[in-house]
mmCIF file of C-alpha atoms in Angstrom:
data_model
loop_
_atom_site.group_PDB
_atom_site.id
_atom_site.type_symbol
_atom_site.label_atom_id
_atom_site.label_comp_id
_atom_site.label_asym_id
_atom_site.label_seq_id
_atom_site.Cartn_x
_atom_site.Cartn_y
_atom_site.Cartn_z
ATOM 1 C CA UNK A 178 -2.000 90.517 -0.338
ATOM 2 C CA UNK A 179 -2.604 91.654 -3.710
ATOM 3 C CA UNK A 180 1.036 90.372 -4.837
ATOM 4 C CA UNK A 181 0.156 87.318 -3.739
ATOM 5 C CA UNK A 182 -3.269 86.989 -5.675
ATOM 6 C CA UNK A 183 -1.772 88.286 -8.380
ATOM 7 C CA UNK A 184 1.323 85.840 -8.266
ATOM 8 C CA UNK A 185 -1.528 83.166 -8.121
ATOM 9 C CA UNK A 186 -3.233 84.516 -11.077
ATOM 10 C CA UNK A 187 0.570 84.215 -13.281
ATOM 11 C CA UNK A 188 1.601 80.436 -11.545
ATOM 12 C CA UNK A 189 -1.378 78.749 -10.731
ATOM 13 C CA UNK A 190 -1.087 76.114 -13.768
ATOM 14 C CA UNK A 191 2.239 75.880 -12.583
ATOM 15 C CA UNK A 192 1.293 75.398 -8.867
ATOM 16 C CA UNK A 193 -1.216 73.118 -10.291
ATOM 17 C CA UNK A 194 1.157 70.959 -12.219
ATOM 18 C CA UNK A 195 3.654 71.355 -9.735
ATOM 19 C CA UNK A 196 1.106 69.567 -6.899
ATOM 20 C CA UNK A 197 -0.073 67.294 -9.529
ATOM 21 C CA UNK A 198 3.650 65.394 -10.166
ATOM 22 C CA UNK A 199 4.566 65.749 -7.009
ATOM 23 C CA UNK A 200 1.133 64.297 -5.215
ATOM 24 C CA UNK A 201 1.433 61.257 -8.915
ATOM 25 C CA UNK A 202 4.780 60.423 -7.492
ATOM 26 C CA UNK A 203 3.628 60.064 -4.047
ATOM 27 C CA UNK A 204 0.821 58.075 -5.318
ATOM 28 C CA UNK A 205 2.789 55.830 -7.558
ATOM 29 C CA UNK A 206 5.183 55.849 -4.122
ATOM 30 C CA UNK A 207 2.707 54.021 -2.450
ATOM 31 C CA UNK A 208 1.492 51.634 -4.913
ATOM 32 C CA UNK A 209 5.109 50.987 -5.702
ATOM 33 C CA UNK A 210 5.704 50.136 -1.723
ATOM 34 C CA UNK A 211 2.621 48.148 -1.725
ATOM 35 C CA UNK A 212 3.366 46.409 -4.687
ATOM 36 C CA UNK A 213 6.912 45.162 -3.207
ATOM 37 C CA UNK A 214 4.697 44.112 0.168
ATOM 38 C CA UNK A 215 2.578 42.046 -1.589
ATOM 39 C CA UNK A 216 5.767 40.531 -3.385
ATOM 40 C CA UNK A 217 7.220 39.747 -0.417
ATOM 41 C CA UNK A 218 4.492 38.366 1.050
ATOM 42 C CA UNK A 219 4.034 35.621 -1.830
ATOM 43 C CA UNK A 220 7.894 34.938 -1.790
ATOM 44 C CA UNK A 221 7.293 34.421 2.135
ATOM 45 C CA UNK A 222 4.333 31.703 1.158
ATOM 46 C CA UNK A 223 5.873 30.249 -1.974
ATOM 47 C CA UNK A 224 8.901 29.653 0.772
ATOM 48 C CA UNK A 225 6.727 28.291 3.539
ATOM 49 C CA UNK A 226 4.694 26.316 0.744
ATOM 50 C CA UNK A 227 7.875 24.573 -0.193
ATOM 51 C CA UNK A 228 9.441 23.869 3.293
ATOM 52 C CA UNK A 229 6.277 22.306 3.706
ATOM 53 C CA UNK A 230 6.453 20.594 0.653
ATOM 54 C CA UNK A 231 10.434 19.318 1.358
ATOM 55 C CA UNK A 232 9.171 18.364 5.313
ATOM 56 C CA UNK A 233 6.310 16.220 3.687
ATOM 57 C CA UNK A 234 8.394 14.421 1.429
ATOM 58 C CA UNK A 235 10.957 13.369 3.612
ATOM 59 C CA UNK A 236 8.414 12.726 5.981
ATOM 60 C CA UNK A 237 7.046 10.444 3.272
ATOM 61 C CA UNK A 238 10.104 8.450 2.426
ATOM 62 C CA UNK A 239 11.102 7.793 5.982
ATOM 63 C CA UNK A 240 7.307 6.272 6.216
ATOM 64 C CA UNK A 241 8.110 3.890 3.353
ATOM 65 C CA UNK A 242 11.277 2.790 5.081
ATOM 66 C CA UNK A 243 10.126 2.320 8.367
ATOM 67 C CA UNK A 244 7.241 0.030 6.128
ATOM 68 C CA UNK A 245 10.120 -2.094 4.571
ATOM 69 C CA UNK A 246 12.376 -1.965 7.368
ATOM 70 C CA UNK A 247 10.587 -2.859 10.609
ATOM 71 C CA UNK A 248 6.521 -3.729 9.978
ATOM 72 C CA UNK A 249 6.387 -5.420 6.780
ATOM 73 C CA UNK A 250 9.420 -7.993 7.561
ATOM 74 C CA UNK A 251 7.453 -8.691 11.056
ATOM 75 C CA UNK A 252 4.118 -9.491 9.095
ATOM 76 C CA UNK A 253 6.091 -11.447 6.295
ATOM 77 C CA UNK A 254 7.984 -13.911 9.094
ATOM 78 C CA UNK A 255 4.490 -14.633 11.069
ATOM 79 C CA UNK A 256 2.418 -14.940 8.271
ATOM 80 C CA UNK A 257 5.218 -17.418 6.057
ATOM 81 C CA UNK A 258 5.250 -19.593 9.658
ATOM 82 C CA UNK A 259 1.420 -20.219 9.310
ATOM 83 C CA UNK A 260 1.651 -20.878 6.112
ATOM 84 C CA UNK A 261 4.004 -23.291 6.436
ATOM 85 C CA UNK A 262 2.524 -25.014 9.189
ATOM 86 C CA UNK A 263 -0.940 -25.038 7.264
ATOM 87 C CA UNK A 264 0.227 -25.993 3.891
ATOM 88 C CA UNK A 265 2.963 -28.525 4.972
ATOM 89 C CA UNK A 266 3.509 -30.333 2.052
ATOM 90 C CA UNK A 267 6.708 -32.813 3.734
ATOM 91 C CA UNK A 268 4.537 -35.634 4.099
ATOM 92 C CA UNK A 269 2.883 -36.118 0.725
ATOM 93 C CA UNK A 270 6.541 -35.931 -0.913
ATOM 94 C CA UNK A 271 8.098 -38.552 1.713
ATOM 95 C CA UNK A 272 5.303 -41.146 0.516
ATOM 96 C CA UNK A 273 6.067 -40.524 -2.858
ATOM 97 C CA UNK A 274 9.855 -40.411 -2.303
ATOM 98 C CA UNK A 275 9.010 -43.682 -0.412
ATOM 99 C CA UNK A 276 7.054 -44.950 -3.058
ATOM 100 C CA UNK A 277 9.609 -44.439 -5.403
ATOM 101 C CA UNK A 278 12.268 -45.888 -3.685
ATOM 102 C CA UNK A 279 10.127 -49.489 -2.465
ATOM 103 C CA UNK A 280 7.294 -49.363 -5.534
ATOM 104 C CA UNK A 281 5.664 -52.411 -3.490
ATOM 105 C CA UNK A 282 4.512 -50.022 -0.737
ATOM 106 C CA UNK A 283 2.192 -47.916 -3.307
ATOM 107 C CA UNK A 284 -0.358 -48.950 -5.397
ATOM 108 C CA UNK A 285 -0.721 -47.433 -8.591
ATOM 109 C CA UNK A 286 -3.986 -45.573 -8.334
ATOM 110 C CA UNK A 287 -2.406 -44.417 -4.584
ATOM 111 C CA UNK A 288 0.753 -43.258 -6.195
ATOM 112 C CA UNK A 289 -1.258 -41.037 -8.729
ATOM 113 C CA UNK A 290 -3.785 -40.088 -5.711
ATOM 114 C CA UNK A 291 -0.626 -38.466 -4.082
ATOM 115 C CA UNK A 292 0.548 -36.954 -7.289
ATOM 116 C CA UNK A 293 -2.899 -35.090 -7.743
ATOM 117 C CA UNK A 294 -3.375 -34.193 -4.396
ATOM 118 C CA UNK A 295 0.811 -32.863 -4.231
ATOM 119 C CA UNK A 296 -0.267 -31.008 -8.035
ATOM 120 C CA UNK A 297 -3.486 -29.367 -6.588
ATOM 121 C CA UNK A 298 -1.803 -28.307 -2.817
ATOM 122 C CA UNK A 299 1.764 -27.231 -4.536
ATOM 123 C CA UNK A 300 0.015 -24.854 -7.030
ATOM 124 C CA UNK A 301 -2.526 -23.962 -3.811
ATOM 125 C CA UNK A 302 0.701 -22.961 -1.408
ATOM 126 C CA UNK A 303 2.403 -21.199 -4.092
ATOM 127 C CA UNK A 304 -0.577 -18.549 -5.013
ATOM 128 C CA UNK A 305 -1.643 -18.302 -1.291
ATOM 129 C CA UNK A 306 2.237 -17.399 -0.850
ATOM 130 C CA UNK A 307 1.982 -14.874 -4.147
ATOM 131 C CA UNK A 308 -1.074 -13.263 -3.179
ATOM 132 C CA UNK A 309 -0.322 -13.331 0.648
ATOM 133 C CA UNK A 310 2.787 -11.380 -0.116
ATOM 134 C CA UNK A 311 1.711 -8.925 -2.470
ATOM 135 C CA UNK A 312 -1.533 -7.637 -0.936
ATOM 136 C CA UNK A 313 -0.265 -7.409 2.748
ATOM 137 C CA UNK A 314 2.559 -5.561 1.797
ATOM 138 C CA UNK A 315 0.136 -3.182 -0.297
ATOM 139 C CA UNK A 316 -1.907 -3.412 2.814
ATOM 140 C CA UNK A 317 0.954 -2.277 4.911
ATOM 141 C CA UNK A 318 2.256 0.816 2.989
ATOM 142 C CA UNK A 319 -1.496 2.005 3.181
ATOM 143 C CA UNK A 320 -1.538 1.682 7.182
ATOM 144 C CA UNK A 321 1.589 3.512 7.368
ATOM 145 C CA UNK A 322 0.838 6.387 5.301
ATOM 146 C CA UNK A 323 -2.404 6.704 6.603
ATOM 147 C CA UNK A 324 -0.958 6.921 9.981
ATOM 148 C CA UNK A 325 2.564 9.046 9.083
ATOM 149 C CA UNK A 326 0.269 11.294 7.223
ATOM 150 C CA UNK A 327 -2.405 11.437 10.660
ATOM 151 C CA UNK A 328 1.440 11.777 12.672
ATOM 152 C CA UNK A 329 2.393 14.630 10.571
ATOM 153 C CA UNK A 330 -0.638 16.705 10.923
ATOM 154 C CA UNK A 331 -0.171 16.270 14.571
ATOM 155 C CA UNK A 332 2.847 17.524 14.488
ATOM 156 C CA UNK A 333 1.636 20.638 12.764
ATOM 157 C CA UNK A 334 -0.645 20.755 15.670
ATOM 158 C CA UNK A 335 1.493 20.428 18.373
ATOM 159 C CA UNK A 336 3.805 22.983 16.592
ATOM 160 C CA UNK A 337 0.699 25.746 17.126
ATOM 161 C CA UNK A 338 -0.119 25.918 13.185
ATOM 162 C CA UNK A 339 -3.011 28.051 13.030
ATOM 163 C CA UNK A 340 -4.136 25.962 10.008
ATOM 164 C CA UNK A 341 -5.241 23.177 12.662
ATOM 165 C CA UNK A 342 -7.725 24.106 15.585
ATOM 166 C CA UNK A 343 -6.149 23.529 19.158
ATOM 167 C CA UNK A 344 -8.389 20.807 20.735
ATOM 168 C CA UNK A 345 -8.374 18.414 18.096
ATOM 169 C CA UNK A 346 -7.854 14.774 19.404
ATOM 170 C CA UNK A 347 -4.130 13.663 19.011
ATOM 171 C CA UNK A 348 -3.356 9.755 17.736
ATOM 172 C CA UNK A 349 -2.410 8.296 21.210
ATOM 173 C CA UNK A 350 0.508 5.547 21.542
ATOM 174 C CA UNK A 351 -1.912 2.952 22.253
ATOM 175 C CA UNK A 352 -4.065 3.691 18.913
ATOM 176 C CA UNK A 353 -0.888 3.445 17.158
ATOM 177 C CA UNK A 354 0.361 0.362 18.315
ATOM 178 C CA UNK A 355 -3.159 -1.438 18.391
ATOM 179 C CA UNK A 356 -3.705 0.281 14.196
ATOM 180 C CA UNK A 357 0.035 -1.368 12.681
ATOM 181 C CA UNK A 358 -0.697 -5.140 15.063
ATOM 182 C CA UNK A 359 -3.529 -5.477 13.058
ATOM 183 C CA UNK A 360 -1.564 -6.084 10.152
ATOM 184 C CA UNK A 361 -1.808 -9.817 11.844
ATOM 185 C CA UNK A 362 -4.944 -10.047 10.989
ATOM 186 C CA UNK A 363 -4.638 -11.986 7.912
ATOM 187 C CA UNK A 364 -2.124 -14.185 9.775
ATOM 188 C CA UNK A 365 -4.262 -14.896 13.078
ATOM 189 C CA UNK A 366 -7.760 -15.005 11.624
ATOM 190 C CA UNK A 367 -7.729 -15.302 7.565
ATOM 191 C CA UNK A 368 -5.269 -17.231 6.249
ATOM 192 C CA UNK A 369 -6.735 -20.347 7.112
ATOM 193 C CA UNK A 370 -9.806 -18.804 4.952
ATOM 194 C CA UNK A 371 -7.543 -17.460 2.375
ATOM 195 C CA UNK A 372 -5.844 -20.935 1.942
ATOM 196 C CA UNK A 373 -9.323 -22.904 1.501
ATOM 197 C CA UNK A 374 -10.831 -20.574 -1.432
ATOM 198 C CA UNK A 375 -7.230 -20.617 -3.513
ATOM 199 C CA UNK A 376 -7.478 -24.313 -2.719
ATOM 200 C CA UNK A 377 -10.522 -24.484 -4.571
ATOM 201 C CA UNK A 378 -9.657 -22.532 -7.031
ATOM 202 C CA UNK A 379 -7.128 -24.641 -7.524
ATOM 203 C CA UNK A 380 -9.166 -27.942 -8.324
ATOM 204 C CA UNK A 381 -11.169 -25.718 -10.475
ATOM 205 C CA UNK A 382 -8.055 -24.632 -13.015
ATOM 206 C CA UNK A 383 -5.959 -27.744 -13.098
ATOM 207 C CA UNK A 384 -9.328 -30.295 -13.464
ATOM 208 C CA UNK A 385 -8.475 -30.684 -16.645
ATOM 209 C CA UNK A 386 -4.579 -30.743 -16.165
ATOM 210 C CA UNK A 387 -2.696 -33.897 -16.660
ATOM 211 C CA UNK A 388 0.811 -34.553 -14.735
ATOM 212 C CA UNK A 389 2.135 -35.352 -18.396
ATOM 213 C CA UNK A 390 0.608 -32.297 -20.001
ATOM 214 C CA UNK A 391 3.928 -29.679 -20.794
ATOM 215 C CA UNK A 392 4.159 -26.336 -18.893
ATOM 216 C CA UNK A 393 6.261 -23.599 -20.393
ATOM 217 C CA UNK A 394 6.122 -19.878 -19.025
ATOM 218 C CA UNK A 395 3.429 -18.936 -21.114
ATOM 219 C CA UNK A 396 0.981 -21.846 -19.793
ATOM 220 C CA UNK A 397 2.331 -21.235 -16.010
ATOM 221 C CA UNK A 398 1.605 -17.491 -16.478
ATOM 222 C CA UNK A 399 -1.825 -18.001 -17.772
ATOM 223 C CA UNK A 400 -2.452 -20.879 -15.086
ATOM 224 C CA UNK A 401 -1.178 -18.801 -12.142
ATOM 225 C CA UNK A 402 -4.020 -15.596 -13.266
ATOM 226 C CA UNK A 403 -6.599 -17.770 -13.477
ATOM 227 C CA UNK A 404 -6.417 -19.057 -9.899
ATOM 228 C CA UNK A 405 -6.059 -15.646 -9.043
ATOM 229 C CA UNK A 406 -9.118 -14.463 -11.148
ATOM 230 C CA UNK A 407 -11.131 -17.265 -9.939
ATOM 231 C CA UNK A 408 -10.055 -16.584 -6.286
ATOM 232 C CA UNK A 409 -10.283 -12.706 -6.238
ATOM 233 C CA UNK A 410 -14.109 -13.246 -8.012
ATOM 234 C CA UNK A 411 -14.940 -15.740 -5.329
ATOM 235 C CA UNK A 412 -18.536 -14.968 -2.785
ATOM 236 C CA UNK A 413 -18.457 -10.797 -3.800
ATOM 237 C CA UNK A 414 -15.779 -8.431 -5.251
ATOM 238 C CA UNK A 415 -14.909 -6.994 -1.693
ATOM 239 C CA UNK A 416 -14.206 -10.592 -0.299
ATOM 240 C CA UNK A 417 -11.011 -10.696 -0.161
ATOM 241 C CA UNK A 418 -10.480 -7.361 1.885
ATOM 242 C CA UNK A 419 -12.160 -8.991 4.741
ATOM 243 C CA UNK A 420 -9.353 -11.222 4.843
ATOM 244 C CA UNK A 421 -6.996 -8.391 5.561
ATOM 245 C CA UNK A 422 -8.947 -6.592 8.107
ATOM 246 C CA UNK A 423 -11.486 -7.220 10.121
ATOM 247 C CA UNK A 424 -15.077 -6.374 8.947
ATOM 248 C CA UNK A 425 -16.695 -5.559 12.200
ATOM 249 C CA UNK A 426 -14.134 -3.645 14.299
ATOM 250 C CA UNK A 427 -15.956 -3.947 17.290
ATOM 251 C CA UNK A 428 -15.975 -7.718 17.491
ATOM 252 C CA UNK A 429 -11.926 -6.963 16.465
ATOM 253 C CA UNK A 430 -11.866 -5.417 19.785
ATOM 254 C CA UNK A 431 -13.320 -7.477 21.440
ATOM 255 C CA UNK A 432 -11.150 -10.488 20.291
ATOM 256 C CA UNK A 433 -8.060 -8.378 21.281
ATOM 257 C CA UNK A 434 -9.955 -6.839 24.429
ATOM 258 C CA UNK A 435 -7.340 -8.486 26.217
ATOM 259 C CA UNK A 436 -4.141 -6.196 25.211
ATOM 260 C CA UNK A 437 -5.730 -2.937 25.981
ATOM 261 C CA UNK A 438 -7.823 -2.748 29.188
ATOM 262 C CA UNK A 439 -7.507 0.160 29.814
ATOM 263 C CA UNK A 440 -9.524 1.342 26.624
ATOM 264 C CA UNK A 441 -13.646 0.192 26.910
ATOM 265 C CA UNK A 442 -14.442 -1.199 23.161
ATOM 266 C CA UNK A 443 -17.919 0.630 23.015
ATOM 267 C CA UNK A 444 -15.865 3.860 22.713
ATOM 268 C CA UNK A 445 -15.033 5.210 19.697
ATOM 269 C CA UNK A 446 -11.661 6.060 18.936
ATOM 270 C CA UNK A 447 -8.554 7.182 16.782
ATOM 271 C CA UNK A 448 -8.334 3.408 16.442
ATOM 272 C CA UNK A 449 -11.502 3.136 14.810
ATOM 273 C CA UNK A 450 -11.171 6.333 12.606
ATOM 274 C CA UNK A 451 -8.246 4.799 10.955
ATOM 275 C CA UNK A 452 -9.426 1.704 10.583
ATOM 276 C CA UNK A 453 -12.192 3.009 9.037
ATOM 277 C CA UNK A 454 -10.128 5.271 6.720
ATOM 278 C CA UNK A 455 -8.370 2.284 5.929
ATOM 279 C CA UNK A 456 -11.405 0.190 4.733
ATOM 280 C CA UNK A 457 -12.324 3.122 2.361
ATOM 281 C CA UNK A 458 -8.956 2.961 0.836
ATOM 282 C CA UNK A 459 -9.168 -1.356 0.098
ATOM 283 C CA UNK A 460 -12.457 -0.792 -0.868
ATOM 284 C CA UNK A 461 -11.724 1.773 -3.322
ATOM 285 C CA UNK A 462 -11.675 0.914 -7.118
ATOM 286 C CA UNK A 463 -8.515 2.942 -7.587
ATOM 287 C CA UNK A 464 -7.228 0.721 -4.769
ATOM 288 C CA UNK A 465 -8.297 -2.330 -6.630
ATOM 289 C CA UNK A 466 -6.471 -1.383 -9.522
ATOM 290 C CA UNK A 467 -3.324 -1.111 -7.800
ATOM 291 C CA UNK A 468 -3.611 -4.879 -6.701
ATOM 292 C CA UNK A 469 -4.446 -6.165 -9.857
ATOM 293 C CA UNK A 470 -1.723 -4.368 -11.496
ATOM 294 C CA UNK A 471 0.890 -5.411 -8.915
ATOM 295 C CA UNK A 472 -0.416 -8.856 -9.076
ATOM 296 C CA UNK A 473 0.298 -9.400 -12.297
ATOM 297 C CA UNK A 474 3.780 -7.883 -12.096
ATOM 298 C CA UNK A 475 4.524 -10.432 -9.384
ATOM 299 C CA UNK A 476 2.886 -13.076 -11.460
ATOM 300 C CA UNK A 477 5.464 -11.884 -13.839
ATOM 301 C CA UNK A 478 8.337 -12.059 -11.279
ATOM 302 C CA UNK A 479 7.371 -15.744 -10.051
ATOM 303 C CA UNK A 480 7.289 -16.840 -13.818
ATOM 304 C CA UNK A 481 10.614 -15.899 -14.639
ATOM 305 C CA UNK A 482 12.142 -16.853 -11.607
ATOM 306 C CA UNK A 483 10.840 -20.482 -12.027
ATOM 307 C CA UNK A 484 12.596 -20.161 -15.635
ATOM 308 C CA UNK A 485 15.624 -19.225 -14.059
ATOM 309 C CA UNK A 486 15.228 -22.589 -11.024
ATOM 310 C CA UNK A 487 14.625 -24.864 -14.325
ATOM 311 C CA UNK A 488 17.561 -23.830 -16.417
ATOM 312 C CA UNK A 489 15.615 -22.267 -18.949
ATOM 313 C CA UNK A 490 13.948 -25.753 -19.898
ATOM 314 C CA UNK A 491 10.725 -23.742 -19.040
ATOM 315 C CA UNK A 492 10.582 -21.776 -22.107
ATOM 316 C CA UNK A 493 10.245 -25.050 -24.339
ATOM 317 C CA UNK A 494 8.283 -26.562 -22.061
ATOM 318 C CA UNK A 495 8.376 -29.321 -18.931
ATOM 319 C CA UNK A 496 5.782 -31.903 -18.354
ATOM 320 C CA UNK A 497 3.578 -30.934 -14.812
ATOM 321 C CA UNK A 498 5.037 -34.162 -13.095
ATOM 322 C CA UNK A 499 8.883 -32.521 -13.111
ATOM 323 C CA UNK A 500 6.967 -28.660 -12.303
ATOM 324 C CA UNK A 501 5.239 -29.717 -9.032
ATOM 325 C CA UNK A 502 7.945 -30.519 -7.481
ATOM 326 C CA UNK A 503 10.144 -27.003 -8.366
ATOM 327 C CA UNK A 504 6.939 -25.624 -7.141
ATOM 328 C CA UNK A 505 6.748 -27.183 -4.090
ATOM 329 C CA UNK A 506 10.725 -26.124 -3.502
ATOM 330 C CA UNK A 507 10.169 -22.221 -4.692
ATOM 331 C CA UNK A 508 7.009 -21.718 -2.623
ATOM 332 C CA UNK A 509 8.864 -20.609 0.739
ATOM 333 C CA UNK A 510 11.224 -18.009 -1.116
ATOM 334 C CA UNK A 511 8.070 -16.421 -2.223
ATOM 335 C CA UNK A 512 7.979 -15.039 1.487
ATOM 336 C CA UNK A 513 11.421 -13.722 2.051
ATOM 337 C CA UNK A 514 11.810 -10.814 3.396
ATOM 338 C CA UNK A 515 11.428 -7.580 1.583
ATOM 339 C CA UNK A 516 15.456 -7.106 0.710
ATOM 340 C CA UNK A 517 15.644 -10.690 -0.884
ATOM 341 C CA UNK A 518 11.886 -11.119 -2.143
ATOM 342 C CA UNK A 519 11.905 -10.144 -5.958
ATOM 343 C CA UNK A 520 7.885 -10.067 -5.297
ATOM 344 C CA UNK A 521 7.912 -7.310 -2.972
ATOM 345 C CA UNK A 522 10.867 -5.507 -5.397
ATOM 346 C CA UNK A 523 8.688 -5.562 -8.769
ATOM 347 C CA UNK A 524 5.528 -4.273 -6.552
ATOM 348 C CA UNK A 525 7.712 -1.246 -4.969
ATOM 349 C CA UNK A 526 8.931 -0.438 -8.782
ATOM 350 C CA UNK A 527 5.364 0.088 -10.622
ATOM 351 C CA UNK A 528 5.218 3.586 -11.265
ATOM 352 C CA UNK A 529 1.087 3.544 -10.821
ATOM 353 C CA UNK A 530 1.675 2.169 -7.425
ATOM 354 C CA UNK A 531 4.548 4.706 -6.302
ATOM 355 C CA UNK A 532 1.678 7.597 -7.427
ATOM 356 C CA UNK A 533 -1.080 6.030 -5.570
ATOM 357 C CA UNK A 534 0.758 6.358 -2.147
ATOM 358 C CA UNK A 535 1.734 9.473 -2.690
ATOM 359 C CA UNK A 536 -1.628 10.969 -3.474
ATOM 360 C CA UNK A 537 -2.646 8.578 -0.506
ATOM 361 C CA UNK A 538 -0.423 10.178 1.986
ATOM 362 C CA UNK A 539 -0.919 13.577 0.647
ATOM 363 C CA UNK A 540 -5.055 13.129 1.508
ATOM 364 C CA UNK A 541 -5.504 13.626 -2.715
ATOM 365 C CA UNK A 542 -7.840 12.022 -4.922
ATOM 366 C CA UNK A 543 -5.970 9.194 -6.278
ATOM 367 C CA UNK A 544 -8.568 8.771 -9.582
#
C-alpha cells in the first residue's frame, strides 16, 4: 500500500496528463464522429433536395408539352371555328368583288359603305384573332401548371412523404377533366362578347382613317396597340378576365350541371379551389404584365409577318384600300396551331414569361 501511495505521489502529473490526452482524444473522437454524421446527413438532404429539384423540373417541362401538344391545339381549333363563323367576312368581299366586276350593281356611296364596314370588321377579326390567341394560350399554361403542380404534390402524397399530412383531399379525375374543359369558356360563352368590344374599339381608332390614307409597319403597329389599349381599358381593368373564365363558378356549374351528375354544384370542391387559384393568378398585376408584354411581342410578330405577305411594300407604305384586304386573308393564320403559329412561338420565347411559370408552378412569388 505504501508503494503504491508513494508511486502516486512521483507519477501523478503524469497519470494526470496521461488521462487528460487520452480522455481529449476521446473527446475530440466524438466530436470528430459527430461532425462526419452531421456531414452526412446534409449530403443526404442536399441529395434528396436535388432529386427533388430534377423530378420537379421534368415534371415541369412535360406540363408545358402536354399544354402545346394536346389542350392548347384543342382550344385553338374550337375557338378559330367560332370565330370564323362570327366574323365571316365572305359576303362583304363577294359584293365588292361583284361590284367591281358589274359597277352598275353598286352605287357609289354603297360601294364605300362596304369598304368601311370590310375596313372596320377586317381590323376587328384580326385583333379578336391576336388577342384570342395570345391570352388563351397564357391562360392555358397557367391551368396546367396549376394543376401539374396540385398532381405533383399528390404524388408526394400518395408516395407517404411525411412533408404532406395523410388525409388531405386528392384532385379526383372528374375535377381534372371539368378544370382543363373550361378552357372553352371563352369559346362557348365570351367570344361573342370579346368580338363586340374590339369591334368598337375598332370604330373608335380608324374614325379618322381614310381607305387612301398609307399604312407602313410603323402606322399598323401603332394602330394594332391602340385597339388593344382601348379594348383591354374597356368597363374596368379586370374585364377582360371574365371573358376567360367564368366569374361566378357556381352559375358555371350550373350551366355545365349537365356533364357531371354525379357531383351536386352547392358542394365545394377541388374544382372550385383551382378555379379559384386560377382567378388569383389573371387577376394578379404580375400576371397582367405578362399579357401586356406578350401582346406586344405578338403585335410585333403580326407586323412583320404582314411585311413579309406584302413584299416588303409595307415598310414604304400601302394605302388602307390594298391593306384590308391582306388583312382580311392573314386573319385565319393568326389561329394555327401552336407548331405553325409564329404568335404562340414569340409568346413561348419571352424570357419574363418562361420565369413567371416557373415561379407559378413552383407555388413562388412571381413579383
Amino acid at each position: 500500500m505504501l508503494s503504491l501511495r508513494d508511486l502516486w505521489r512521483r507519477h501523478r502529473r503524469k497519470i494526470f496528463v496521461t488521462a487528460g490526452i487520452l480522455g481529449g482524444g476521446y473527446f475530440l473522437y466524438k466530436l470528430y464522429d459527430a461532425q462526419q454524421r452531421v456531414a452526412d446527413l446534409e449530403r443526404q438532404q442536399r441529395q434528396h433536395d436535388e432529386l427533388v429539384k430534377a423530378q420537379m423540373q421534368a415534371h415541369f417541362e412535360e406540363v408545358q408539352k402536354i399544354a402545346d401538344a394536346t389542350t392548347l391545339p384543342h382550344a385553338i381549333h374550337y375557338l378559330s371555328t367560332q370565330i370564323a363563323e362570327q366574323l365571316d367576312l365572305s359576303p362583304l368581299t363577294e359584293k365588292l368583288m361583284r361590284g367591281k366586276e358589274q359597277p352598275n350593281t353598286l352605287s357609289s356611296s354603297e360601294r364605300l359603305e362596304l369598304w368601311d364596314r370590310l375596313k372596320i370588321l377586317s381590323f376587328t377579326k384580326m385583333v379578336v384573332s391576336l388577342w384570342t390567341v395570345t391570352v388563351l394560350s397564357l391562360y392555358i399554361r397557367v391551368q396546367v401548371n396549376i394543376l401539374g403542380r396540385h398532381l405533383y404534390i399528390d404524388t408526394a402524397r400518395g408516395l407517404g412523404s411525411s412533408d404532406y399530412p395523410e388525409d388531405a383531399d386528392l384532385i379526383d379525375r372528374n375535377d381534372q377533366q371539368q378544370f382543363l374543359a373550361s378552357v372553352d369558356f371563352l369559346a362557348i360563352y365570351s367570344v361573342h362578347a370579346v368580338i363586340s368590344n374590339v369591334q368598337a374599339a375598332a370604330v373608335e381608332v380608324l374614325k379618322g382613317k381614310q381607305l387612301r390614307d398609307l399604312f407602313n409597319t410603323v402606322v399598323l403597329h401603332e394602330t394594332v396597340m391602340q385597339m388593344l389599349e382601348v379594348f383591354m381599358g374597356m368597363d374596368s381593368s379586370h374585364q377582360w378576365v371574365n371573358f376567360l373564365m367564368p366569374a361566378d363558378i357556381t352559375f358555371y356549374k350550373l350551366a355545365t350541371a349537365s356533364n357531371h351528375d354525379n357531383a351536386s354544384v352547392s358542394d365545394v370542391t377541388k374544382f372550385d379551389q383551382l378555379m379559384a387559384e386560377t382567378r388569383a393568378v389573371l387577376m394578379s398585376a404580375e400576371y397582367r404584365n405578362v399579357v401586356e408584354i406578350s401582346l406586344k411581342a405578338a403585335v410585333d410578330a403580326l407586323v412583320d409577318e404582314t411585311g413579309v405577305q406584302s413584299g416588303g411594300s409595307l415598310t414604304s407604305g400601302m394605302p388602307l384600300a390594298k391593306l384590308v384586304p391582306r388583312l382580311v386573308q392573314m386573319s385565319p393564320s393568326l389561329l394555327n396551331e401552336p407548331s405553325k403559329n409564329r404568335i404562340i412561338q414569340a409568346v413561348r420565347s419571352i424570357p419574363e414569361v418562361e420565369l413567371f411559370f416557373t415561379l407559378l408552378y413552383a407555388n413562388m412569388s412571381t413579383s
